[in-house]
Amino acid sequence: MEYKCTYIPYKETGAFSSLVTDYLDKNQALSPFYKYTPDEAGIEAAIHDRAKFPVNRKVLVETLTMQYSNLVQTEAVAENIKRLGDENTFTICTAHQPNLLTGYLYFIYKIAHAIQLAQHLNAQYPGKHFVPVYYMGSEDNDLDELGTFRYGGEKYVWDADGQAGAVGRMDTQSLKPLLDKLFRVLGPPGPNADRLKKMLTEAYLKHDTIGKATKYLVNELFGQYGLLVLDPDEAAFKKEILAVLEDDLLNHTANPIVTKQAGLLAEQYKSQAYPRDINIFYLADGLRERIEKAGDKWVVLNTDISWTKDEMLDELKTHPERFSPNVILRGILQESILPNVAFIGGGAEVAYWLQLKELFAHYGVFYPVILLRQSIMLIGKKAAELLEKTGHTVNDLFKSTEQLTKEYIDEESSGHWHTDNEQEGFETLLSKLKEKAMSLDPTLSASADAALARIRKQLQVLEKKMLRAEKRNHETELRRIERLKTILFPGGGLQERVENFIEYYPICGIELIDMVVKECLPLKSEFLVISL
C-alpha cells in the first residue's frame, strides 16, 4: 500500500492544551511535576533507576501465562512473557479501557507507539529487552463511554442488556444484533472486510466477557509484534499493593498529597484528576461502587454492604480482587506489577500523571517517563482528492474553515473584498469632521463620537456583505473546503477521537496496523498525517 507521511510539530496544530505543549517543550514551570524528561536522556535515566524498584516477576509471568492459556500466542508473545522473568527485561506500557471494537482510533495509536518505542529501545540497548504492554482498564464501569463506537458516520450503542458493574466482566452474547447491523453495511466487500468480520465475530461472540474479547482482538491485531495484553483484575496483582489499599481505606493519605499537587498545577493549568478520601471501588460481578467511610463503618454506596474496620481489613486480605483502585491509584498498581520504564498516554493522561509524582514518592513506587502518545490523521482517497482540488497543503488542514475560506478568497480576488485601505481614509476624514464639529461647539464631542461609531459599524456591515458576495462567486470551491474539514475533523474535533479503525481496515487490512507502527515516532513531538 502506497502512502505519504507528513510530520507537524504539535504546537503548530493548535489542537493541544498549553500544559501538553509546555511539557513537550520542557517548560521549567512543569519540572517539579515529573521525574524524567520525555526524551532519550529521560528514558536512559529511568532504565538505570528502575533496577532499584523490583517487582514480583514470578507473579507477573505466572498470571500472564494463565491469562494467555486460551489464546493462540505468536512466538513473539510467548517469548516476551518468558523474558519478563529476567531482571534485564523492562516494559513500555500504555493503558486504556476495553472500549467496544477498540472505540477510537487513538486506542490503536497508543499501542503502536508502545510497540515502536520498545523496538527502538531494543536496538539502543542490546544488553536489555523491552516489552510493549497494553494494560487493560477492564474494571471501568462507564458503559456509556465504553459501549459505543462509530462507523460510516453512525453511532453504534450497546446497552449490555441491562448489565452493570465492570465492563470488562460483562457478558458479550447480547452483542450479536449490534454486530449483525454493522456487518450489513461494513465494507467495501473483499478479503479485508471478510477477515475483519471473522475477527470481530470470534472476539465478541466466542469469548464470554468484554475483557476476554478485547484481549483476543488486540492480540489478533498486534500479536505479531509481541505486544502483551495485561488485565489487572486479578487477586495476585492486587496483593502487590495491599499496603497501599489499606492505607487509603484507613488513613486517606492520597487525598491531601494529590490535592496539593493539583492545586499547584492549577495555578497555571487545568487539573485532570480529583482525589477523594477513599480512592477505591468495591468490585463484584454486576457491581462496581465507591467505598466511603460513614462514622465507624465503611460502606459500599448504593448497596447494603458495610464493614467494621476489622471486617473490612479481613475482606481486603481475603479477597483483594474485590477492591478496585480509581484513577488516582491505578498507576500505583500498574507500576507495582510491571517493570515499567515509560508510560504512554493522551493529553488528559499526561495531565493527571503530572499530579501524581509525589504520591508515588510517598509510597516508594517507581514513577516512569510520561510520554504523549502519537497522534495521527488518516487522509483517505476522497479527502486526498478534495485536498488536491482546493490547492491546500497538509499543514493548512489545521487552520479553521473560516481562515481557509478567507485565505482562499483573498488569493482568488486579490483581497478586493477588504475595506482596510478605504476605512483608513474614512478614519482620517471622520477625524477631521469631529475636529470641525468641536471647533464650533465642544459639547458636540459625544454626538460626533456616536455618529462616527455608526458609520464605522455600517462599513463593517458592508465589508461582511462584500465577503458573502465573494463567497457566492466561489461557492463550489468553498464547499470543497468545508467538506474536506468535515471529513478530516468530524464534529470539529480530531479524527482519532471520533472514528474507529474499522473505517479503514476493510480498505487497508492488516497493512493499516503495520503502517501505523512503522511510521510512529516514539520520542518526537510531532503530529503524523498519513495520506493513503
PDB file of N, CA, C and O in Angstrom, residues 243-311:
ATOM      1  N   ALA A 243      -0.792  -2.968  50.969  1.00  0.00           N
ATOM      2  CA  ALA A 243      -0.456  -1.927  51.947  1.00  0.00           C
ATOM      3  C   ALA A 243      -0.984  -0.563  51.505  1.00  0.00           C
ATOM      4  O   ALA A 243      -1.461   0.224  52.332  1.00  0.00           O
ATOM      5  N   VAL A 244      -0.923  -0.284  50.210  1.00  0.00           N
ATOM      6  CA  VAL A 244      -1.421   0.992  49.687  1.00  0.00           C
ATOM      7  C   VAL A 244      -2.934   1.053  49.812  1.00  0.00           C
ATOM      8  O   VAL A 244      -3.506   2.072  50.236  1.00  0.00           O
ATOM      9  N   LEU A 245      -3.610  -0.030  49.444  1.00  0.00           N
ATOM     10  CA  LEU A 245      -5.066  -0.069  49.535  1.00  0.00           C
ATOM     11  C   LEU A 245      -5.528   0.094  50.984  1.00  0.00           C
ATOM     12  O   LEU A 245      -6.465   0.850  51.273  1.00  0.00           O
ATOM     13  N   GLU A 246      -4.867  -0.595  51.887  1.00  0.00           N
ATOM     14  CA  GLU A 246      -5.217  -0.483  53.303  1.00  0.00           C
ATOM     15  C   GLU A 246      -5.004   0.937  53.810  1.00  0.00           C
ATOM     16  O   GLU A 246      -5.846   1.494  54.530  1.00  0.00           O
ATOM     17  N   ASP A 247      -3.900   1.544  53.431  1.00  0.00           N
ATOM     18  CA  ASP A 247      -3.608   2.917  53.862  1.00  0.00           C
ATOM     19  C   ASP A 247      -4.659   3.894  53.350  1.00  0.00           C
ATOM     20  O   ASP A 247      -5.086   4.802  54.072  1.00  0.00           O
ATOM     21  N   ASP A 248      -5.086   3.709  52.110  1.00  0.00           N
ATOM     22  CA  ASP A 248      -6.095   4.612  51.558  1.00  0.00           C
ATOM     23  C   ASP A 248      -7.436   4.443  52.273  1.00  0.00           C
ATOM     24  O   ASP A 248      -8.134   5.427  52.545  1.00  0.00           O
ATOM     25  N   LEU A 249      -7.781   3.204  52.587  1.00  0.00           N
ATOM     26  CA  LEU A 249      -9.040   2.940  53.278  1.00  0.00           C
ATOM     27  C   LEU A 249      -9.040   3.492  54.700  1.00  0.00           C
ATOM     28  O   LEU A 249     -10.054   4.027  55.171  1.00  0.00           O
ATOM     29  N   LEU A 250      -7.916   3.380  55.377  1.00  0.00           N
ATOM     30  CA  LEU A 250      -7.849   3.778  56.789  1.00  0.00           C
ATOM     31  C   LEU A 250      -7.420   5.223  56.996  1.00  0.00           C
ATOM     32  O   LEU A 250      -7.985   5.944  57.826  1.00  0.00           O
ATOM     33  N   ASN A 251      -6.411   5.653  56.224  1.00  0.00           N
ATOM     34  CA  ASN A 251      -5.769   6.943  56.509  1.00  0.00           C
ATOM     35  C   ASN A 251      -6.001   8.015  55.453  1.00  0.00           C
ATOM     36  O   ASN A 251      -5.645   9.178  55.679  1.00  0.00           O
ATOM     37  N   HIS A 252      -6.554   7.646  54.305  1.00  0.00           N
ATOM     38  CA  HIS A 252      -6.866   8.610  53.245  1.00  0.00           C
ATOM     39  C   HIS A 252      -5.649   9.453  52.867  1.00  0.00           C
ATOM     40  O   HIS A 252      -5.747  10.661  52.654  1.00  0.00           O
ATOM     41  N   THR A 253      -4.506   8.808  52.762  1.00  0.00           N
ATOM     42  CA  THR A 253      -3.247   9.520  52.533  1.00  0.00           C
ATOM     43  C   THR A 253      -3.185  10.198  51.170  1.00  0.00           C
ATOM     44  O   THR A 253      -2.636  11.291  51.029  1.00  0.00           O
ATOM     45  N   ALA A 254      -3.731   9.565  50.150  1.00  0.00           N
ATOM     46  CA  ALA A 254      -3.590  10.088  48.784  1.00  0.00           C
ATOM     47  C   ALA A 254      -4.254  11.445  48.614  1.00  0.00           C
ATOM     48  O   ALA A 254      -3.739  12.312  47.891  1.00  0.00           O
ATOM     49  N   ASN A 255      -5.397  11.633  49.263  1.00  0.00           N
ATOM     50  CA  ASN A 255      -6.186  12.842  49.039  1.00  0.00           C
ATOM     51  C   ASN A 255      -5.396  14.129  49.259  1.00  0.00           C
ATOM     52  O   ASN A 255      -5.302  14.961  48.351  1.00  0.00           O
ATOM     53  N   PRO A 256      -4.798  14.358  50.434  1.00  0.00           N
ATOM     54  CA  PRO A 256      -4.084  15.631  50.622  1.00  0.00           C
ATOM     55  C   PRO A 256      -2.852  15.770  49.736  1.00  0.00           C
ATOM     56  O   PRO A 256      -2.531  16.875  49.294  1.00  0.00           O
ATOM     57  N   ILE A 257      -2.172  14.661  49.448  1.00  0.00           N
ATOM     58  CA  ILE A 257      -0.967  14.731  48.613  1.00  0.00           C
ATOM     59  C   ILE A 257      -1.328  15.163  47.193  1.00  0.00           C
ATOM     60  O   ILE A 257      -0.740  16.098  46.634  1.00  0.00           O
ATOM     61  N   VAL A 258      -2.318  14.488  46.600  1.00  0.00           N
ATOM     62  CA  VAL A 258      -2.688  14.786  45.218  1.00  0.00           C
ATOM     63  C   VAL A 258      -3.414  16.126  45.130  1.00  0.00           C
ATOM     64  O   VAL A 258      -3.226  16.884  44.167  1.00  0.00           O
ATOM     65  N   THR A 259      -4.225  16.434  46.144  1.00  0.00           N
ATOM     66  CA  THR A 259      -4.926  17.720  46.147  1.00  0.00           C
ATOM     67  C   THR A 259      -3.940  18.876  46.148  1.00  0.00           C
ATOM     68  O   THR A 259      -4.121  19.879  45.435  1.00  0.00           O
ATOM     69  N   LYS A 260      -2.884  18.738  46.915  1.00  0.00           N
ATOM     70  CA  LYS A 260      -1.860  19.793  46.962  1.00  0.00           C
ATOM     71  C   LYS A 260      -1.192  19.951  45.599  1.00  0.00           C
ATOM     72  O   LYS A 260      -1.034  21.071  45.090  1.00  0.00           O
ATOM     73  N   GLN A 261      -0.813  18.827  44.988  1.00  0.00           N
ATOM     74  CA  GLN A 261      -0.158  18.884  43.674  1.00  0.00           C
ATOM     75  C   GLN A 261      -1.097  19.425  42.607  1.00  0.00           C
ATOM     76  O   GLN A 261      -0.693  20.213  41.746  1.00  0.00           O
ATOM     77  N   ALA A 262      -2.363  19.011  42.674  1.00  0.00           N
ATOM     78  CA  ALA A 262      -3.341  19.504  41.706  1.00  0.00           C
ATOM     79  C   ALA A 262      -3.520  21.009  41.848  1.00  0.00           C
ATOM     80  O   ALA A 262      -3.656  21.733  40.860  1.00  0.00           O
ATOM     81  N   GLY A 263      -3.503  21.491  43.102  1.00  0.00           N
ATOM     82  CA  GLY A 263      -3.629  22.923  43.337  1.00  0.00           C
ATOM     83  C   GLY A 263      -2.463  23.700  42.776  1.00  0.00           C
ATOM     84  O   GLY A 263      -2.644  24.771  42.182  1.00  0.00           O
ATOM     85  N   LEU A 264      -1.255  23.164  42.952  1.00  0.00           N
ATOM     86  CA  LEU A 264      -0.067  23.828  42.412  1.00  0.00           C
ATOM     87  C   LEU A 264      -0.107  23.846  40.879  1.00  0.00           C
ATOM     88  O   LEU A 264       0.222  24.854  40.256  1.00  0.00           O
ATOM     89  N   LEU A 265      -0.530  22.725  40.300  1.00  0.00           N
ATOM     90  CA  LEU A 265      -0.611  22.656  38.839  1.00  0.00           C
ATOM     91  C   LEU A 265      -1.698  23.591  38.312  1.00  0.00           C
ATOM     92  O   LEU A 265      -1.540  24.221  37.267  1.00  0.00           O
ATOM     93  N   ALA A 266      -2.780  23.696  39.068  1.00  0.00           N
ATOM     94  CA  ALA A 266      -3.923  24.518  38.643  1.00  0.00           C
ATOM     95  C   ALA A 266      -3.627  26.015  38.682  1.00  0.00           C
ATOM     96  O   ALA A 266      -4.420  26.805  38.165  1.00  0.00           O
ATOM     97  N   GLU A 267      -2.505  26.402  39.275  1.00  0.00           N
ATOM     98  CA  GLU A 267      -2.136  27.824  39.257  1.00  0.00           C
ATOM     99  C   GLU A 267      -1.882  28.305  37.831  1.00  0.00           C
ATOM    100  O   GLU A 267      -2.005  29.494  37.536  1.00  0.00           O
ATOM    101  N   GLN A 268      -1.508  27.381  36.944  1.00  0.00           N
ATOM    102  CA  GLN A 268      -1.263  27.749  35.548  1.00  0.00           C
ATOM    103  C   GLN A 268      -2.038  26.898  34.545  1.00  0.00           C
ATOM    104  O   GLN A 268      -2.238  27.313  33.409  1.00  0.00           O
ATOM    105  N   TYR A 269      -2.462  25.697  34.978  1.00  0.00           N
ATOM    106  CA  TYR A 269      -3.071  24.769  34.032  1.00  0.00           C
ATOM    107  C   TYR A 269      -4.346  24.170  34.623  1.00  0.00           C
ATOM    108  O   TYR A 269      -4.629  24.340  35.803  1.00  0.00           O
ATOM    109  N   LYS A 270      -5.067  23.421  33.789  1.00  0.00           N
ATOM    110  CA  LYS A 270      -6.295  22.775  34.224  1.00  0.00           C
ATOM    111  C   LYS A 270      -5.990  21.424  34.856  1.00  0.00           C
ATOM    112  O   LYS A 270      -5.254  20.615  34.290  1.00  0.00           O
ATOM    113  N   SER A 271      -6.565  21.173  36.036  1.00  0.00           N
ATOM    114  CA  SER A 271      -6.381  19.882  36.703  1.00  0.00           C
ATOM    115  C   SER A 271      -7.191  18.805  35.989  1.00  0.00           C
ATOM    116  O   SER A 271      -8.210  19.081  35.355  1.00  0.00           O
ATOM    117  N   GLN A 272      -6.744  17.542  36.130  1.00  0.00           N
ATOM    118  CA  GLN A 272      -7.428  16.435  35.466  1.00  0.00           C
ATOM    119  C   GLN A 272      -7.904  15.368  36.438  1.00  0.00           C
ATOM    120  O   GLN A 272      -8.876  14.679  36.179  1.00  0.00           O
ATOM    121  N   ALA A 273      -7.205  15.168  37.542  1.00  0.00           N
ATOM    122  CA  ALA A 273      -7.566  14.110  38.487  1.00  0.00           C
ATOM    123  C   ALA A 273      -8.008  14.727  39.802  1.00  0.00           C
ATOM    124  O   ALA A 273      -7.368  15.645  40.314  1.00  0.00           O
ATOM    125  N   TYR A 274      -9.117  14.239  40.330  1.00  0.00           N
ATOM    126  CA  TYR A 274      -9.664  14.796  41.554  1.00  0.00           C
ATOM    127  C   TYR A 274      -9.779  13.692  42.598  1.00  0.00           C
ATOM    128  O   TYR A 274     -10.644  12.814  42.493  1.00  0.00           O
ATOM    129  N   PRO A 275      -8.925  13.695  43.601  1.00  0.00           N
ATOM    130  CA  PRO A 275      -8.929  12.612  44.585  1.00  0.00           C
ATOM    131  C   PRO A 275     -10.107  12.709  45.551  1.00  0.00           C
ATOM    132  O   PRO A 275     -10.707  13.769  45.737  1.00  0.00           O
ATOM    133  N   ARG A 276     -10.412  11.579  46.159  1.00  0.00           N
ATOM    134  CA  ARG A 276     -11.406  11.507  47.225  1.00  0.00           C
ATOM    135  C   ARG A 276     -10.717  11.014  48.491  1.00  0.00           C
ATOM    136  O   ARG A 276      -9.552  10.596  48.450  1.00  0.00           O
ATOM    137  N   ASP A 277     -11.445  11.033  49.593  1.00  0.00           N
ATOM    138  CA  ASP A 277     -10.874  10.470  50.820  1.00  0.00           C
ATOM    139  C   ASP A 277     -10.494   9.018  50.602  1.00  0.00           C
ATOM    140  O   ASP A 277      -9.432   8.565  51.016  1.00  0.00           O
ATOM    141  N   ILE A 278     -11.388   8.266  49.951  1.00  0.00           N
ATOM    142  CA  ILE A 278     -11.108   6.866  49.606  1.00  0.00           C
ATOM    143  C   ILE A 278     -11.180   6.737  48.087  1.00  0.00           C
ATOM    144  O   ILE A 278     -12.190   7.078  47.471  1.00  0.00           O
ATOM    145  N   ASN A 279     -10.105   6.248  47.500  1.00  0.00           N
ATOM    146  CA  ASN A 279      -9.978   6.180  46.038  1.00  0.00           C
ATOM    147  C   ASN A 279     -10.087   4.744  45.538  1.00  0.00           C
ATOM    148  O   ASN A 279      -9.322   4.302  44.671  1.00  0.00           O
ATOM    149  N   ILE A 280     -11.043   4.021  46.114  1.00  0.00           N
ATOM    150  CA  ILE A 280     -11.197   2.595  45.825  1.00  0.00           C
ATOM    151  C   ILE A 280     -12.675   2.277  45.628  1.00  0.00           C
ATOM    152  O   ILE A 280     -13.534   2.770  46.361  1.00  0.00           O
ATOM    153  N   PHE A 281     -12.947   1.445  44.625  1.00  0.00           N
ATOM    154  CA  PHE A 281     -14.283   0.916  44.395  1.00  0.00           C
ATOM    155  C   PHE A 281     -14.359  -0.512  44.939  1.00  0.00           C
ATOM    156  O   PHE A 281     -13.336  -1.206  45.044  1.00  0.00           O
ATOM    157  N   TYR A 282     -15.570  -0.938  45.257  1.00  0.00           N
ATOM    158  CA  TYR A 282     -15.797  -2.346  45.594  1.00  0.00           C
ATOM    159  C   TYR A 282     -16.303  -3.025  44.337  1.00  0.00           C
ATOM    160  O   TYR A 282     -17.239  -2.560  43.676  1.00  0.00           O
ATOM    161  N   LEU A 283     -15.686  -4.159  44.010  1.00  0.00           N
ATOM    162  CA  LEU A 283     -15.904  -4.822  42.733  1.00  0.00           C
ATOM    163  C   LEU A 283     -16.451  -6.224  42.943  1.00  0.00           C
ATOM    164  O   LEU A 283     -15.902  -7.012  43.711  1.00  0.00           O
ATOM    165  N   ALA A 284     -17.555  -6.511  42.265  1.00  0.00           N
ATOM    166  CA  ALA A 284     -18.112  -7.867  42.224  1.00  0.00           C
ATOM    167  C   ALA A 284     -18.836  -7.996  40.898  1.00  0.00           C
ATOM    168  O   ALA A 284     -18.989  -7.021  40.159  1.00  0.00           O
ATOM    169  N   ASP A 285     -19.276  -9.195  40.556  1.00  0.00           N
ATOM    170  CA  ASP A 285     -19.994  -9.368  39.293  1.00  0.00           C
ATOM    171  C   ASP A 285     -21.254  -8.508  39.325  1.00  0.00           C
ATOM    172  O   ASP A 285     -22.085  -8.623  40.224  1.00  0.00           O
ATOM    173  N   GLY A 286     -21.382  -7.610  38.330  1.00  0.00           N
ATOM    174  CA  GLY A 286     -22.532  -6.726  38.260  1.00  0.00           C
ATOM    175  C   GLY A 286     -22.459  -5.534  39.187  1.00  0.00           C
ATOM    176  O   GLY A 286     -23.433  -4.783  39.315  1.00  0.00           O
ATOM    177  N   LEU A 287     -21.313  -5.318  39.808  1.00  0.00           N
ATOM    178  CA  LEU A 287     -21.209  -4.235  40.792  1.00  0.00           C
ATOM    179  C   LEU A 287     -19.816  -3.605  40.788  1.00  0.00           C
ATOM    180  O   LEU A 287     -18.804  -4.311  40.823  1.00  0.00           O
ATOM    181  N   ARG A 288     -19.778  -2.280  40.692  1.00  0.00           N
ATOM    182  CA  ARG A 288     -18.563  -1.509  40.971  1.00  0.00           C
ATOM    183  C   ARG A 288     -19.018  -0.170  41.547  1.00  0.00           C
ATOM    184  O   ARG A 288     -19.462   0.715  40.824  1.00  0.00           O
ATOM    185  N   GLU A 289     -18.905  -0.044  42.859  1.00  0.00           N
ATOM    186  CA  GLU A 289     -19.386   1.143  43.555  1.00  0.00           C
ATOM    187  C   GLU A 289     -18.309   1.656  44.501  1.00  0.00           C
ATOM    188  O   GLU A 289     -17.503   0.879  45.025  1.00  0.00           O
ATOM    189  N   ARG A 290     -18.341   2.951  44.740  1.00  0.00           N
ATOM    190  CA  ARG A 290     -17.342   3.575  45.610  1.00  0.00           C
ATOM    191  C   ARG A 290     -17.507   3.133  47.062  1.00  0.00           C
ATOM    192  O   ARG A 290     -18.618   2.893  47.536  1.00  0.00           O
ATOM    193  N   ILE A 291     -16.372   3.075  47.749  1.00  0.00           N
ATOM    194  CA  ILE A 291     -16.351   2.817  49.190  1.00  0.00           C
ATOM    195  C   ILE A 291     -16.198   4.153  49.909  1.00  0.00           C
ATOM    196  O   ILE A 291     -15.364   4.974  49.524  1.00  0.00           O
ATOM    197  N   GLU A 292     -16.997   4.358  50.934  1.00  0.00           N
ATOM    198  CA  GLU A 292     -16.896   5.578  51.731  1.00  0.00           C
ATOM    199  C   GLU A 292     -16.886   5.239  53.219  1.00  0.00           C
ATOM    200  O   GLU A 292     -17.414   4.198  53.627  1.00  0.00           O
ATOM    201  N   LYS A 293     -16.303   6.129  54.000  1.00  0.00           N
ATOM    202  CA  LYS A 293     -16.308   5.990  55.468  1.00  0.00           C
ATOM    203  C   LYS A 293     -17.546   6.710  55.997  1.00  0.00           C
ATOM    204  O   LYS A 293     -17.805   7.856  55.665  1.00  0.00           O
ATOM    205  N   ALA A 294     -18.332   5.997  56.818  1.00  0.00           N
ATOM    206  CA  ALA A 294     -19.533   6.581  57.419  1.00  0.00           C
ATOM    207  C   ALA A 294     -19.518   6.268  58.911  1.00  0.00           C
ATOM    208  O   ALA A 294     -19.827   5.140  59.319  1.00  0.00           O
ATOM    209  N   GLY A 295     -19.104   7.258  59.701  1.00  0.00           N
ATOM    210  CA  GLY A 295     -18.972   7.023  61.136  1.00  0.00           C
ATOM    211  C   GLY A 295     -17.854   6.037  61.407  1.00  0.00           C
ATOM    212  O   GLY A 295     -16.723   6.230  60.966  1.00  0.00           O
ATOM    213  N   ASP A 296     -18.172   4.950  62.094  1.00  0.00           N
ATOM    214  CA  ASP A 296     -17.147   3.945  62.387  1.00  0.00           C
ATOM    215  C   ASP A 296     -17.233   2.755  61.443  1.00  0.00           C
ATOM    216  O   ASP A 296     -16.693   1.684  61.716  1.00  0.00           O
ATOM    217  N   LYS A 297     -17.928   2.942  60.314  1.00  0.00           N
ATOM    218  CA  LYS A 297     -18.048   1.858  59.342  1.00  0.00           C
ATOM    219  C   LYS A 297     -17.617   2.316  57.948  1.00  0.00           C
ATOM    220  O   LYS A 297     -17.574   3.508  57.649  1.00  0.00           O
ATOM    221  N   TRP A 298     -17.307   1.324  57.131  1.00  0.00           N
ATOM    222  CA  TRP A 298     -17.005   1.561  55.720  1.00  0.00           C
ATOM    223  C   TRP A 298     -18.151   0.981  54.915  1.00  0.00           C
ATOM    224  O   TRP A 298     -18.551  -0.189  55.130  1.00  0.00           O
ATOM    225  N   VAL A 299     -18.733   1.762  54.023  1.00  0.00           N
ATOM    226  CA  VAL A 299     -19.919   1.319  53.295  1.00  0.00           C
ATOM    227  C   VAL A 299     -19.658   1.342  51.798  1.00  0.00           C
ATOM    228  O   VAL A 299     -18.867   2.143  51.292  1.00  0.00           O
ATOM    229  N   VAL A 300     -20.329   0.465  51.088  1.00  0.00           N
ATOM    230  CA  VAL A 300     -20.303   0.455  49.626  1.00  0.00           C
ATOM    231  C   VAL A 300     -21.564   1.173  49.165  1.00  0.00           C
ATOM    232  O   VAL A 300     -22.685   0.733  49.460  1.00  0.00           O
ATOM    233  N   LEU A 301     -21.377   2.293  48.465  1.00  0.00           N
ATOM    234  CA  LEU A 301     -22.517   3.120  48.069  1.00  0.00           C
ATOM    235  C   LEU A 301     -23.521   2.334  47.231  1.00  0.00           C
ATOM    236  O   LEU A 301     -23.144   1.445  46.445  1.00  0.00           O
ATOM    237  N   ASN A 302     -24.801   2.674  47.402  1.00  0.00           N
ATOM    238  CA  ASN A 302     -25.898   2.093  46.634  1.00  0.00           C
ATOM    239  C   ASN A 302     -26.063   0.590  46.850  1.00  0.00           C
ATOM    240  O   ASN A 302     -26.608  -0.120  46.002  1.00  0.00           O
ATOM    241  N   THR A 303     -25.536   0.094  47.990  1.00  0.00           N
ATOM    242  CA  THR A 303     -25.723  -1.305  48.373  1.00  0.00           C
ATOM    243  C   THR A 303     -25.969  -1.350  49.878  1.00  0.00           C
ATOM    244  O   THR A 303     -25.889  -0.331  50.562  1.00  0.00           O
ATOM    245  N   ASP A 304     -26.233  -2.539  50.393  1.00  0.00           N
ATOM    246  CA  ASP A 304     -26.360  -2.705  51.844  1.00  0.00           C
ATOM    247  C   ASP A 304     -25.085  -3.297  52.450  1.00  0.00           C
ATOM    248  O   ASP A 304     -25.084  -3.778  53.578  1.00  0.00           O
ATOM    249  N   ILE A 305     -23.976  -3.237  51.675  1.00  0.00           N
ATOM    250  CA  ILE A 305     -22.699  -3.771  52.159  1.00  0.00           C
ATOM    251  C   ILE A 305     -22.014  -2.755  53.060  1.00  0.00           C
ATOM    252  O   ILE A 305     -21.850  -1.589  52.679  1.00  0.00           O
ATOM    253  N   SER A 306     -21.615  -3.188  54.241  1.00  0.00           N
ATOM    254  CA  SER A 306     -20.844  -2.333  55.160  1.00  0.00           C
ATOM    255  C   SER A 306     -19.974  -3.215  56.038  1.00  0.00           C
ATOM    256  O   SER A 306     -20.259  -4.413  56.228  1.00  0.00           O
ATOM    257  N   TRP A 307     -18.890  -2.615  56.550  1.00  0.00           N
ATOM    258  CA  TRP A 307     -17.978  -3.366  57.411  1.00  0.00           C
ATOM    259  C   TRP A 307     -17.518  -2.509  58.577  1.00  0.00           C
ATOM    260  O   TRP A 307     -17.427  -1.280  58.467  1.00  0.00           O
ATOM    261  N   THR A 308     -17.166  -3.180  59.644  1.00  0.00           N
ATOM    262  CA  THR A 308     -16.350  -2.547  60.674  1.00  0.00           C
ATOM    263  C   THR A 308     -14.914  -2.534  60.160  1.00  0.00           C
ATOM    264  O   THR A 308     -14.617  -3.133  59.118  1.00  0.00           O
ATOM    265  N   LYS A 309     -14.024  -1.893  60.894  1.00  0.00           N
ATOM    266  CA  LYS A 309     -12.618  -1.841  60.468  1.00  0.00           C
ATOM    267  C   LYS A 309     -12.043  -3.241  60.297  1.00  0.00           C
ATOM    268  O   LYS A 309     -11.426  -3.565  59.266  1.00  0.00           O
ATOM    269  N   ASP A 310     -12.248  -4.100  61.306  1.00  0.00           N
ATOM    270  CA  ASP A 310     -11.668  -5.450  61.241  1.00  0.00           C
ATOM    271  C   ASP A 310     -12.286  -6.265  60.119  1.00  0.00           C
ATOM    272  O   ASP A 310     -11.595  -7.025  59.430  1.00  0.00           O
ATOM    273  N   GLU A 311     -13.600  -6.108  59.920  1.00  0.00           N
ATOM    274  CA  GLU A 311     -14.268  -6.837  58.845  1.00  0.00           C
ATOM    275  C   GLU A 311     -13.755  -6.402  57.471  1.00  0.00           C
ATOM    276  O   GLU A 311     -13.543  -7.228  56.581  1.00  0.00           O
TER     277      GLU A 311
END
